[in-house]
PDB file of C-alpha atoms in Angstrom:
ATOM      1  CA  MET Q1029     -24.396 -77.401 -21.920  1.00  0.00           C
ATOM      2  CA  GLU Q1030     -24.525 -80.680 -20.354  1.00  0.00           C
ATOM      3  CA  HIS Q1031     -22.323 -82.209 -22.464  1.00  0.00           C
ATOM      4  CA  LYS Q1032     -19.872 -79.127 -21.187  1.00  0.00           C
ATOM      5  CA  THR Q1033     -20.964 -79.328 -17.571  1.00  0.00           C
ATOM      6  CA  ALA Q1034     -20.733 -83.149 -17.552  1.00  0.00           C
ATOM      7  CA  ALA Q1035     -16.622 -82.006 -18.109  1.00  0.00           C
ATOM      8  CA  ILE Q1036     -16.713 -80.069 -15.152  1.00  0.00           C
ATOM      9  CA  ARG Q1037     -14.298 -82.808 -12.609  1.00  0.00           C
ATOM     10  CA  PRO Q1038     -13.264 -82.219  -8.868  1.00  0.00           C
ATOM     11  CA  PRO Q1039     -10.247 -81.015  -8.361  1.00  0.00           C
ATOM     12  CA  PHE Q1040      -6.685 -83.181  -8.227  1.00  0.00           C
ATOM     13  CA  LEU Q1041      -6.808 -85.400  -5.021  1.00  0.00           C
ATOM     14  CA  GLY Q1042      -3.490 -83.586  -4.166  1.00  0.00           C
ATOM     15  CA  LEU Q1043      -4.863 -80.384  -3.725  1.00  0.00           C
ATOM     16  CA  ALA Q1044      -7.227 -81.562  -1.029  1.00  0.00           C
ATOM     17  CA  LEU Q1045      -4.869 -83.582   1.040  1.00  0.00           C
ATOM     18  CA  LEU Q1046      -2.621 -79.910   0.752  1.00  0.00           C
ATOM     19  CA  GLU Q1047      -5.949 -78.146   1.903  1.00  0.00           C
ATOM     20  CA  PRO Q1048      -5.269 -78.255   6.523  1.00  0.00           C
ATOM     21  CA  ALA Q1049      -1.124 -77.248   5.459  1.00  0.00           C
ATOM     22  CA  ARG Q1050      -2.295 -74.995   3.045  1.00  0.00           C
ATOM     23  CA  CYS Q1051      -4.904 -72.917   4.913  1.00  0.00           C
ATOM     24  CA  MET Q1052      -2.455 -72.837   8.208  1.00  0.00           C
ATOM     25  CA  MET Q1053      -0.145 -70.664   5.915  1.00  0.00           C
ATOM     26  CA  GLU Q1054      -3.154 -68.232   4.690  1.00  0.00           C
ATOM     27  CA  ALA Q1055      -3.592 -68.062   8.457  1.00  0.00           C
ATOM     28  CA  GLY Q1056       0.026 -67.279   9.003  1.00  0.00           C
ATOM     29  CA  ALA Q1057      -0.465 -64.983   5.727  1.00  0.00           C
ATOM     30  CA  LEU Q1058      -3.326 -63.342   7.518  1.00  0.00           C
ATOM     31  CA  VAL Q1059      -1.762 -62.756  10.963  1.00  0.00           C
ATOM     32  CA  ALA Q1060       1.125 -60.744   9.368  1.00  0.00           C
ATOM     33  CA  LEU Q1061      -0.673 -58.801   7.182  1.00  0.00           C
ATOM     34  CA  SER Q1062      -3.660 -58.099   9.849  1.00  0.00           C
ATOM     35  CA  PRO Q1063      -1.468 -54.434   9.969  1.00  0.00           C
ATOM     36  CA  LEU Q1064      -2.155 -53.695   6.044  1.00  0.00           C
ATOM     37  CA  LEU Q1065      -5.883 -54.806   6.049  1.00  0.00           C
ATOM     38  CA  SER Q1066      -6.181 -52.461   9.225  1.00  0.00           C
ATOM     39  CA  LEU Q1067      -6.305 -50.009   6.507  1.00  0.00           C
ATOM     40  CA  SER Q1068      -9.502 -51.268   5.348  1.00  0.00           C
ATOM     41  CA  PRO Q1069     -12.319 -48.992   4.185  1.00  0.00           C
ATOM     42  CA  ARG Q1070     -14.426 -49.112   7.508  1.00  0.00           C
ATOM     43  CA  GLY Q1071     -18.172 -49.809   7.113  1.00  0.00           C
ATOM     44  CA  ASP Q1072     -21.349 -47.816   7.303  1.00  0.00           C
ATOM     45  CA  GLY Q1073     -22.825 -49.777   9.960  1.00  0.00           C
ATOM     46  CA  HIS Q1074     -24.936 -51.692   8.171  1.00  0.00           C
ATOM     47  CA  PRO Q1075     -25.743 -55.376   8.987  1.00  0.00           C
ATOM     48  CA  VAL Q1076     -23.530 -58.229   7.617  1.00  0.00           C
ATOM     49  CA  VAL Q1077     -24.135 -62.342   7.962  1.00  0.00           C
ATOM     50  CA  VAL Q1078     -21.824 -64.605   7.579  1.00  0.00           C
ATOM     51  CA  LEU Q1079     -22.914 -68.321   6.761  1.00  0.00           C
ATOM     52  CA  PRO Q1080     -20.360 -71.012   7.591  1.00  0.00           C
ATOM     53  CA  GLY Q1081     -20.052 -73.979   4.823  1.00  0.00           C
ATOM     54  CA  PHE Q1082     -21.161 -76.942   4.515  1.00  0.00           C
ATOM     55  CA  ALA Q1083     -21.245 -79.680   7.745  1.00  0.00           C
ATOM     56  CA  THR Q1084     -19.462 -76.693   9.619  1.00  0.00           C
ATOM     57  CA  ASN Q1085     -21.194 -74.072  12.241  1.00  0.00           C
ATOM     58  CA  ASP Q1086     -20.477 -70.089  12.935  1.00  0.00           C
ATOM     59  CA  THR Q1087     -17.588 -71.012  15.117  1.00  0.00           C
ATOM     60  CA  MET Q1088     -15.432 -71.439  11.539  1.00  0.00           C
ATOM     61  CA  THR Q1089     -16.110 -68.355  10.284  1.00  0.00           C
ATOM     62  CA  VAL Q1090     -15.495 -66.537  13.363  1.00  0.00           C
ATOM     63  CA  LEU Q1091     -11.705 -64.615  12.027  1.00  0.00           C
ATOM     64  CA  LEU Q1092     -14.100 -63.289   9.560  1.00  0.00           C
ATOM     65  CA  ARG Q1093     -16.956 -62.104  11.380  1.00  0.00           C
ATOM     66  CA  SER Q1094     -14.303 -60.883  13.727  1.00  0.00           C
ATOM     67  CA  PHE Q1095     -12.109 -58.822  11.303  1.00  0.00           C
ATOM     68  CA  LEU Q1096     -15.783 -57.036  10.173  1.00  0.00           C
ATOM     69  CA  LYS Q1097     -16.259 -55.875  13.464  1.00  0.00           C
ATOM     70  CA  GLN Q1098     -13.237 -54.134  13.364  1.00  0.00           C
ATOM     71  CA  LEU Q1099     -14.371 -53.051  10.421  1.00  0.00           C
ATOM     72  CA  SER Q1100     -17.554 -51.057  12.509  1.00  0.00           C
ATOM     73  CA  TYR Q1101     -19.566 -53.882  10.514  1.00  0.00           C
ATOM     74  CA  ASP Q1102     -23.261 -55.313  12.484  1.00  0.00           C
ATOM     75  CA  VAL Q1103     -21.955 -58.528  12.250  1.00  0.00           C
ATOM     76  CA  TYR Q1104     -24.392 -61.603  12.668  1.00  0.00           C
ATOM     77  CA  PRO Q1105     -23.779 -65.341  12.123  1.00  0.00           C
ATOM     78  CA  MET Q1106     -25.385 -67.303  10.476  1.00  0.00           C
ATOM     79  CA  ASP Q1107     -27.145 -69.073  14.388  1.00  0.00           C
ATOM     80  CA  LEU Q1108     -28.637 -72.371  12.891  1.00  0.00           C
ATOM     81  CA  GLY Q1109     -26.378 -74.740  14.534  1.00  0.00           C
ATOM     82  CA  TRP Q1110     -24.700 -76.686  11.789  1.00  0.00           C
ATOM     83  CA  ASN Q1111     -24.991 -76.283   7.959  1.00  0.00           C
ATOM     84  CA  PHE Q1112     -26.997 -79.531   6.399  1.00  0.00           C
ATOM     85  CA  ASP Q1113     -28.488 -77.895   4.122  1.00  0.00           C
ATOM     86  CA  GLN Q1114     -32.310 -77.427   4.149  1.00  0.00           C
ATOM     87  CA  HIS Q1115     -31.890 -79.577   7.252  1.00  0.00           C
ATOM     88  CA  THR Q1116     -30.974 -76.469   8.560  1.00  0.00           C
ATOM     89  CA  VAL Q1117     -31.674 -73.651   6.613  1.00  0.00           C
ATOM     90  CA  GLY Q1118     -35.419 -75.217   6.047  1.00  0.00           C
ATOM     91  CA  GLU Q1119     -36.812 -77.293   3.042  1.00  0.00           C
ATOM     92  CA  ASN Q1120     -37.699 -73.995   1.667  1.00  0.00           C
ATOM     93  CA  GLY Q1121     -35.040 -71.706   3.130  1.00  0.00           C
ATOM     94  CA  GLU Q1122     -37.728 -70.506   5.411  1.00  0.00           C
ATOM     95  CA  HIS Q1123     -35.470 -70.620   8.401  1.00  0.00           C
ATOM     96  CA  ILE Q1124     -32.853 -68.660   6.727  1.00  0.00           C
ATOM     97  CA  ALA Q1125     -35.098 -66.187   5.479  1.00  0.00           C
ATOM     98  CA  GLU Q1126     -36.859 -65.402   9.116  1.00  0.00           C
ATOM     99  CA  ARG Q1127     -33.418 -64.960  10.318  1.00  0.00           C
ATOM    100  CA  ILE Q1128     -32.706 -62.423   7.328  1.00  0.00           C
ATOM    101  CA  ARG Q1129     -36.567 -60.423   7.909  1.00  0.00           C
ATOM    102  CA  ALA Q1130     -35.754 -60.134  12.061  1.00  0.00           C
ATOM    103  CA  ILE Q1131     -32.306 -58.832  11.343  1.00  0.00           C
ATOM    104  CA  ARG Q1132     -33.303 -56.057   9.158  1.00  0.00           C
ATOM    105  CA  SER Q1133     -36.603 -55.098  11.193  1.00  0.00           C
ATOM    106  CA  ASP Q1134     -34.226 -54.942  13.921  1.00  0.00           C
ATOM    107  CA  THR Q1135     -31.972 -52.817  12.173  1.00  0.00           C
ATOM    108  CA  GLY Q1136     -34.122 -51.005   9.486  1.00  0.00           C
ATOM    109  CA  ARG Q1137     -31.329 -51.893   7.510  1.00  0.00           C
ATOM    110  CA  LYS Q1138     -30.559 -54.150   3.953  1.00  0.00           C
ATOM    111  CA  VAL Q1139     -29.149 -57.100   4.791  1.00  0.00           C
ATOM    112  CA  SER Q1140     -25.534 -58.303   3.234  1.00  0.00           C
ATOM    113  CA  LEU Q1141     -24.707 -61.551   3.378  1.00  0.00           C
ATOM    114  CA  VAL Q1142     -21.125 -63.102   2.894  1.00  0.00           C
ATOM    115  CA  GLY Q1143     -21.075 -67.081   2.944  1.00  0.00           C
ATOM    116  CA  TRP Q1144     -18.431 -69.337   2.514  1.00  0.00           C
ATOM    117  CA  SER Q1145     -19.129 -73.139   0.180  1.00  0.00           C
ATOM    118  CA  LEU Q1146     -22.557 -74.286   0.842  1.00  0.00           C
ATOM    119  CA  GLY Q1147     -23.153 -70.590   2.781  1.00  0.00           C
ATOM    120  CA  GLY Q1148     -22.179 -68.889  -0.646  1.00  0.00           C
ATOM    121  CA  VAL Q1149     -25.037 -70.663  -2.156  1.00  0.00           C
ATOM    122  CA  ILE Q1150     -27.496 -70.721   0.245  1.00  0.00           C
ATOM    123  CA  ALA Q1151     -27.175 -66.856   0.605  1.00  0.00           C
ATOM    124  CA  ARG Q1152     -27.680 -66.470  -3.222  1.00  0.00           C
ATOM    125  CA  GLU Q1153     -30.747 -68.977  -2.839  1.00  0.00           C
ATOM    126  CA  ALA Q1154     -32.401 -66.015  -0.574  1.00  0.00           C
ATOM    127  CA  ALA Q1155     -31.511 -63.243  -2.140  1.00  0.00           C
ATOM    128  CA  ARG Q1156     -33.264 -64.826  -5.300  1.00  0.00           C
ATOM    129  CA  ARG Q1157     -36.681 -65.102  -3.298  1.00  0.00           C
ATOM    130  CA  ASP Q1158     -36.326 -61.740  -0.746  1.00  0.00           C
ATOM    131  CA  PRO Q1159     -34.189 -59.381  -2.606  1.00  0.00           C
ATOM    132  CA  ASP Q1160     -35.695 -56.589  -1.253  1.00  0.00           C
ATOM    133  CA  ASP Q1161     -34.641 -57.334   2.427  1.00  0.00           C
ATOM    134  CA  LEU Q1162     -30.673 -57.811   0.654  1.00  0.00           C
ATOM    135  CA  ARG Q1163     -28.635 -55.320   0.439  1.00  0.00           C
ATOM    136  CA  GLN Q1164     -25.636 -58.013  -1.835  1.00  0.00           C
ATOM    137  CA  VAL Q1165     -24.249 -61.380  -1.926  1.00  0.00           C
ATOM    138  CA  ILE Q1166     -20.139 -62.401  -1.796  1.00  0.00           C
ATOM    139  CA  SER Q1167     -19.719 -65.952  -1.977  1.00  0.00           C
ATOM    140  CA  LEU Q1168     -16.709 -67.384  -0.998  1.00  0.00           C
ATOM    141  CA  GLY Q1169     -15.767 -70.526  -3.064  1.00  0.00           C
ATOM    142  CA  SER Q1170     -19.555 -71.517  -3.314  1.00  0.00           C
ATOM    143  CA  PRO Q1171     -20.452 -74.636  -5.788  1.00  0.00           C
ATOM    144  CA  PHE Q1172     -24.035 -73.099  -7.013  1.00  0.00           C
ATOM    145  CA  SER Q1173     -23.385 -74.247 -10.434  1.00  0.00           C
ATOM    146  CA  GLY Q1174     -22.024 -76.660 -13.039  1.00  0.00           C
ATOM    147  CA  ASN Q1175     -21.635 -79.618 -12.270  1.00  0.00           C
ATOM    148  CA  PRO Q1176     -22.974 -80.832  -8.239  1.00  0.00           C
ATOM    149  CA  ARG Q1177     -20.730 -84.561  -8.453  1.00  0.00           C
ATOM    150  CA  ALA Q1178     -17.467 -81.832  -9.088  1.00  0.00           C
ATOM    151  CA  THR Q1179     -16.101 -82.328  -5.599  1.00  0.00           C
ATOM    152  CA  ASN Q1180     -14.180 -84.632  -3.333  1.00  0.00           C
ATOM    153  CA  LEU Q1181     -16.975 -83.851  -0.526  1.00  0.00           C
ATOM    154  CA  GLN Q1182     -19.944 -85.714  -3.048  1.00  0.00           C
ATOM    155  CA  THR Q1183     -20.851 -88.982  -0.855  1.00  0.00           C
ATOM    156  CA  VAL Q1184     -20.563 -87.601   2.573  1.00  0.00           C
ATOM    157  CA  TYR Q1185     -22.651 -84.567   1.254  1.00  0.00           C
ATOM    158  CA  GLN Q1186     -25.168 -86.936  -0.183  1.00  0.00           C
ATOM    159  CA  PHE Q1187     -25.289 -88.790   2.625  1.00  0.00           C
ATOM    160  CA  ALA Q1188     -25.614 -85.523   5.217  1.00  0.00           C
ATOM    161  CA  THR Q1189     -28.522 -84.255   3.402  1.00  0.00           C
ATOM    162  CA  GLY Q1190     -29.964 -86.655   1.916  1.00  0.00           C
ATOM    163  CA  ASN Q1191     -30.153 -84.637  -1.461  1.00  0.00           C
ATOM    164  CA  ASP Q1192     -29.405 -86.304  -4.710  1.00  0.00           C
ATOM    165  CA  PHE Q1193     -27.841 -84.970  -7.071  1.00  0.00           C
ATOM    166  CA  ASN Q1194     -30.033 -86.889  -9.665  1.00  0.00           C
ATOM    167  CA  SER Q1195     -33.149 -85.541  -8.291  1.00  0.00           C
ATOM    168  CA  ALA Q1196     -35.315 -82.736 -10.024  1.00  0.00           C
ATOM    169  CA  LYS Q1197     -35.040 -80.020  -7.322  1.00  0.00           C
ATOM    170  CA  MET Q1198     -31.103 -80.486  -7.717  1.00  0.00           C
ATOM    171  CA  VAL Q1199     -31.137 -80.751 -11.347  1.00  0.00           C
ATOM    172  CA  GLU Q1200     -33.131 -77.408 -11.271  1.00  0.00           C
ATOM    173  CA  ARG Q1201     -30.726 -75.818  -8.426  1.00  0.00           C
ATOM    174  CA  TYR Q1202     -27.602 -76.472 -10.325  1.00  0.00           C
ATOM    175  CA  ARG Q1203     -29.751 -75.646 -13.725  1.00  0.00           C
ATOM    176  CA  ILE Q1204     -30.129 -71.774 -12.571  1.00  0.00           C
ATOM    177  CA  GLY Q1205     -27.462 -71.226 -10.263  1.00  0.00           C
ATOM    178  CA  ALA Q1206     -25.711 -69.222 -12.408  1.00  0.00           C
ATOM    179  CA  ASP Q1207     -27.774 -66.994 -12.964  1.00  0.00           C
ATOM    180  CA  ALA Q1208     -27.608 -63.137 -12.619  1.00  0.00           C
ATOM    181  CA  LEU Q1209     -29.049 -62.322  -9.332  1.00  0.00           C
ATOM    182  CA  PRO Q1210     -31.520 -59.125  -8.575  1.00  0.00           C
ATOM    183  CA  ILE Q1211     -28.899 -57.894  -6.471  1.00  0.00           C
ATOM    184  CA  PRO Q1212     -25.222 -56.589  -6.964  1.00  0.00           C
ATOM    185  CA  SER Q1213     -23.518 -60.415  -6.376  1.00  0.00           C
ATOM    186  CA  THR Q1214     -20.165 -61.252  -6.742  1.00  0.00           C
ATOM    187  CA  ALA Q1215     -18.654 -64.513  -6.363  1.00  0.00           C
ATOM    188  CA  VAL Q1216     -15.214 -65.567  -5.080  1.00  0.00           C
ATOM    189  CA  PHE Q1217     -13.926 -68.397  -6.761  1.00  0.00           C
ATOM    190  CA  SER Q1218     -10.297 -70.132  -6.701  1.00  0.00           C
ATOM    191  CA  ARG Q1219      -8.687 -72.360  -9.237  1.00  0.00           C
ATOM    192  CA  THR Q1220      -6.674 -73.824  -6.441  1.00  0.00           C
ATOM    193  CA  ASP Q1221      -9.770 -74.934  -4.734  1.00  0.00           C
ATOM    194  CA  GLY Q1222      -8.971 -78.848  -3.243  1.00  0.00           C
ATOM    195  CA  VAL Q1223     -12.441 -79.535  -2.469  1.00  0.00           C
ATOM    196  CA  THR Q1224     -14.774 -78.386  -5.158  1.00  0.00           C
ATOM    197  CA  ALA Q1225     -13.975 -77.199  -9.016  1.00  0.00           C
ATOM    198  CA  TRP Q1226     -13.421 -74.100  -9.543  1.00  0.00           C
ATOM    199  CA  GLU Q1227     -15.404 -73.729 -12.326  1.00  0.00           C
ATOM    200  CA  ASN Q1228     -18.768 -74.544 -10.730  1.00  0.00           C
ATOM    201  CA  CYS Q1229     -18.371 -71.076  -8.430  1.00  0.00           C
ATOM    202  CA  LEU Q1230     -19.428 -68.482 -11.467  1.00  0.00           C
ATOM    203  CA  GLY Q1231     -21.808 -66.436 -12.325  1.00  0.00           C
ATOM    204  CA  ASP Q1232     -23.384 -65.247 -15.253  1.00  0.00           C
ATOM    205  CA  THR Q1233     -22.002 -61.748 -15.388  1.00  0.00           C
ATOM    206  CA  ASP Q1234     -23.872 -57.675 -15.816  1.00  0.00           C
ATOM    207  CA  GLU Q1235     -23.647 -54.187 -14.611  1.00  0.00           C
ATOM    208  CA  ILE Q1236     -24.152 -55.603 -10.779  1.00  0.00           C
ATOM    209  CA  ASN Q1237     -23.029 -59.188 -10.359  1.00  0.00           C
ATOM    210  CA  GLU Q1238     -19.000 -60.254 -10.768  1.00  0.00           C
ATOM    211  CA  ASN Q1239     -16.630 -63.047 -10.444  1.00  0.00           C
ATOM    212  CA  VAL Q1240     -13.149 -62.650  -8.174  1.00  0.00           C
ATOM    213  CA  GLU Q1241     -10.784 -65.335  -8.309  1.00  0.00           C
ATOM    214  CA  VAL Q1242      -7.625 -65.095  -6.119  1.00  0.00           C
ATOM    215  CA  VAL Q1243      -5.277 -67.542  -5.180  1.00  0.00           C
ATOM    216  CA  SER Q1244      -6.592 -69.533  -1.661  1.00  0.00           C
ATOM    217  CA  SER Q1245      -7.521 -73.162  -0.797  1.00  0.00           C
ATOM    218  CA  HIS Q1246     -11.224 -74.349  -0.171  1.00  0.00           C
ATOM    219  CA  PHE Q1247     -10.898 -73.909   3.603  1.00  0.00           C
ATOM    220  CA  GLY Q1248      -8.816 -70.879   3.674  1.00  0.00           C
ATOM    221  CA  PHE Q1249     -11.689 -68.877   2.122  1.00  0.00           C
ATOM    222  CA  MET Q1250     -11.784 -68.410   5.874  1.00  0.00           C
ATOM    223  CA  THR Q1251      -8.069 -67.058   6.618  1.00  0.00           C
ATOM    224  CA  ASN Q1252      -7.216 -65.870   3.237  1.00  0.00           C
ATOM    225  CA  PRO Q1253      -5.719 -62.137   3.737  1.00  0.00           C
ATOM    226  CA  ALA Q1254      -7.017 -61.603  -0.112  1.00  0.00           C
ATOM    227  CA  VAL Q1255     -10.415 -62.939   0.093  1.00  0.00           C
ATOM    228  CA  PHE Q1256     -10.856 -60.716   3.835  1.00  0.00           C
ATOM    229  CA  HIS Q1257      -9.814 -57.736   1.414  1.00  0.00           C
ATOM    230  CA  VAL Q1258     -12.187 -58.437  -1.248  1.00  0.00           C
ATOM    231  CA  ILE Q1259     -14.886 -58.518   1.359  1.00  0.00           C
ATOM    232  CA  ALA Q1260     -14.390 -55.151   2.929  1.00  0.00           C
ATOM    233  CA  ASP Q1261     -13.543 -53.973  -0.616  1.00  0.00           C
ATOM    234  CA  ARG Q1262     -17.246 -54.902  -1.591  1.00  0.00           C
ATOM    235  CA  LEU Q1263     -18.656 -53.807   1.590  1.00  0.00           C
ATOM    236  CA  GLY Q1264     -17.383 -50.606   2.043  1.00  0.00           C
ATOM    237  CA  GLN Q1265     -19.448 -49.595  -1.470  1.00  0.00           C
ATOM    238  CA  ALA Q1266     -22.084 -47.142   0.208  1.00  0.00           C
ATOM    239  CA  GLU Q1267     -25.321 -48.208  -0.426  1.00  0.00           C
ATOM    240  CA  GLY Q1268     -26.361 -47.960  -4.609  1.00  0.00           C
ATOM    241  CA  GLN Q1269     -23.018 -47.179  -6.353  1.00  0.00           C
ATOM    242  CA  TRP Q1270     -21.884 -50.742  -6.385  1.00  0.00           C
ATOM    243  CA  GLN Q1271     -18.971 -50.694  -8.440  1.00  0.00           C
ATOM    244  CA  PRO Q1272     -16.988 -53.726 -10.098  1.00  0.00           C
ATOM    245  CA  PHE Q1273     -13.797 -55.185  -7.474  1.00  0.00           C
ATOM    246  CA  GLN Q1274     -10.681 -53.519  -9.106  1.00  0.00           C
ATOM    247  CA  PRO Q1275      -7.548 -55.123  -7.323  1.00  0.00           C
ATOM    248  CA  SER Q1276      -5.435 -52.081  -6.048  1.00  0.00           C
ATOM    249  CA  ALA Q1277      -2.081 -51.983  -3.951  1.00  0.00           C
ATOM    250  CA  PRO Q1278      -1.243 -53.736  -1.408  1.00  0.00           C
ATOM    251  CA  PHE Q1279      -2.777 -56.959  -2.477  1.00  0.00           C
ATOM    252  CA  ALA Q1280      -2.702 -56.831  -6.273  1.00  0.00           C
ATOM    253  CA  SER Q1281      -0.819 -59.624  -6.841  1.00  0.00           C
ATOM    254  CA  PHE Q1282      -2.848 -61.902  -4.844  1.00  0.00           C
ATOM    255  CA  TYR Q1283      -5.722 -61.865  -7.943  1.00  0.00           C
ATOM    256  CA  ALA Q1284      -5.209 -63.617 -11.564  1.00  0.00           C
TER     257      ALA Q1284
END
């Protein structure tokens, strides 16, 4: 297993350099396909928290949150400032746990978490700690397993968070990261991700845990219409009636 993990490498540098241009193209596609996305299943009003990626804040999730609000979900930002891992959510995730409990208490309903990149890693860890407060987790290009060094932001991440990939804490984080969650989960990944290795974004699957492949840049997870469609489809399922994702027209060609 260690050999297999070590074989995972960071994405081709050319993909990383193309991230800004690709993200803009995906944003353009989002605008062009917005009439079709508006036909997505309406939400049931349950609370959804959207968690931003590493070294970003809630500004990066505005488009996605606006889309989900249009579908009638009760949408919340992370509201913890810039995401610098434990410096933001707490050494044991206590700050994000408190945020989830407060929303559950205020609404009386279980919370769905949608996390981009590091936000998805945090969301999955929250689901392991406090599954009773959560309805489902959707991670978007989130490197929660595999080889933590297989990213083009390795040095920046370690410097900004103080996390050492050799530490016992980080080794354990990635050892159990792919384990199936006790609540429904969808791990959305892209083989053309320019920031993190797509192999790191895959979880173990069973009757309530799945992986869904899209064609997207890493930053495009926040602007890609195919990603928005997956999220709307997953959140639109009735509680307790979760089923695996099935691509459908007109977005079927966006999925591998």
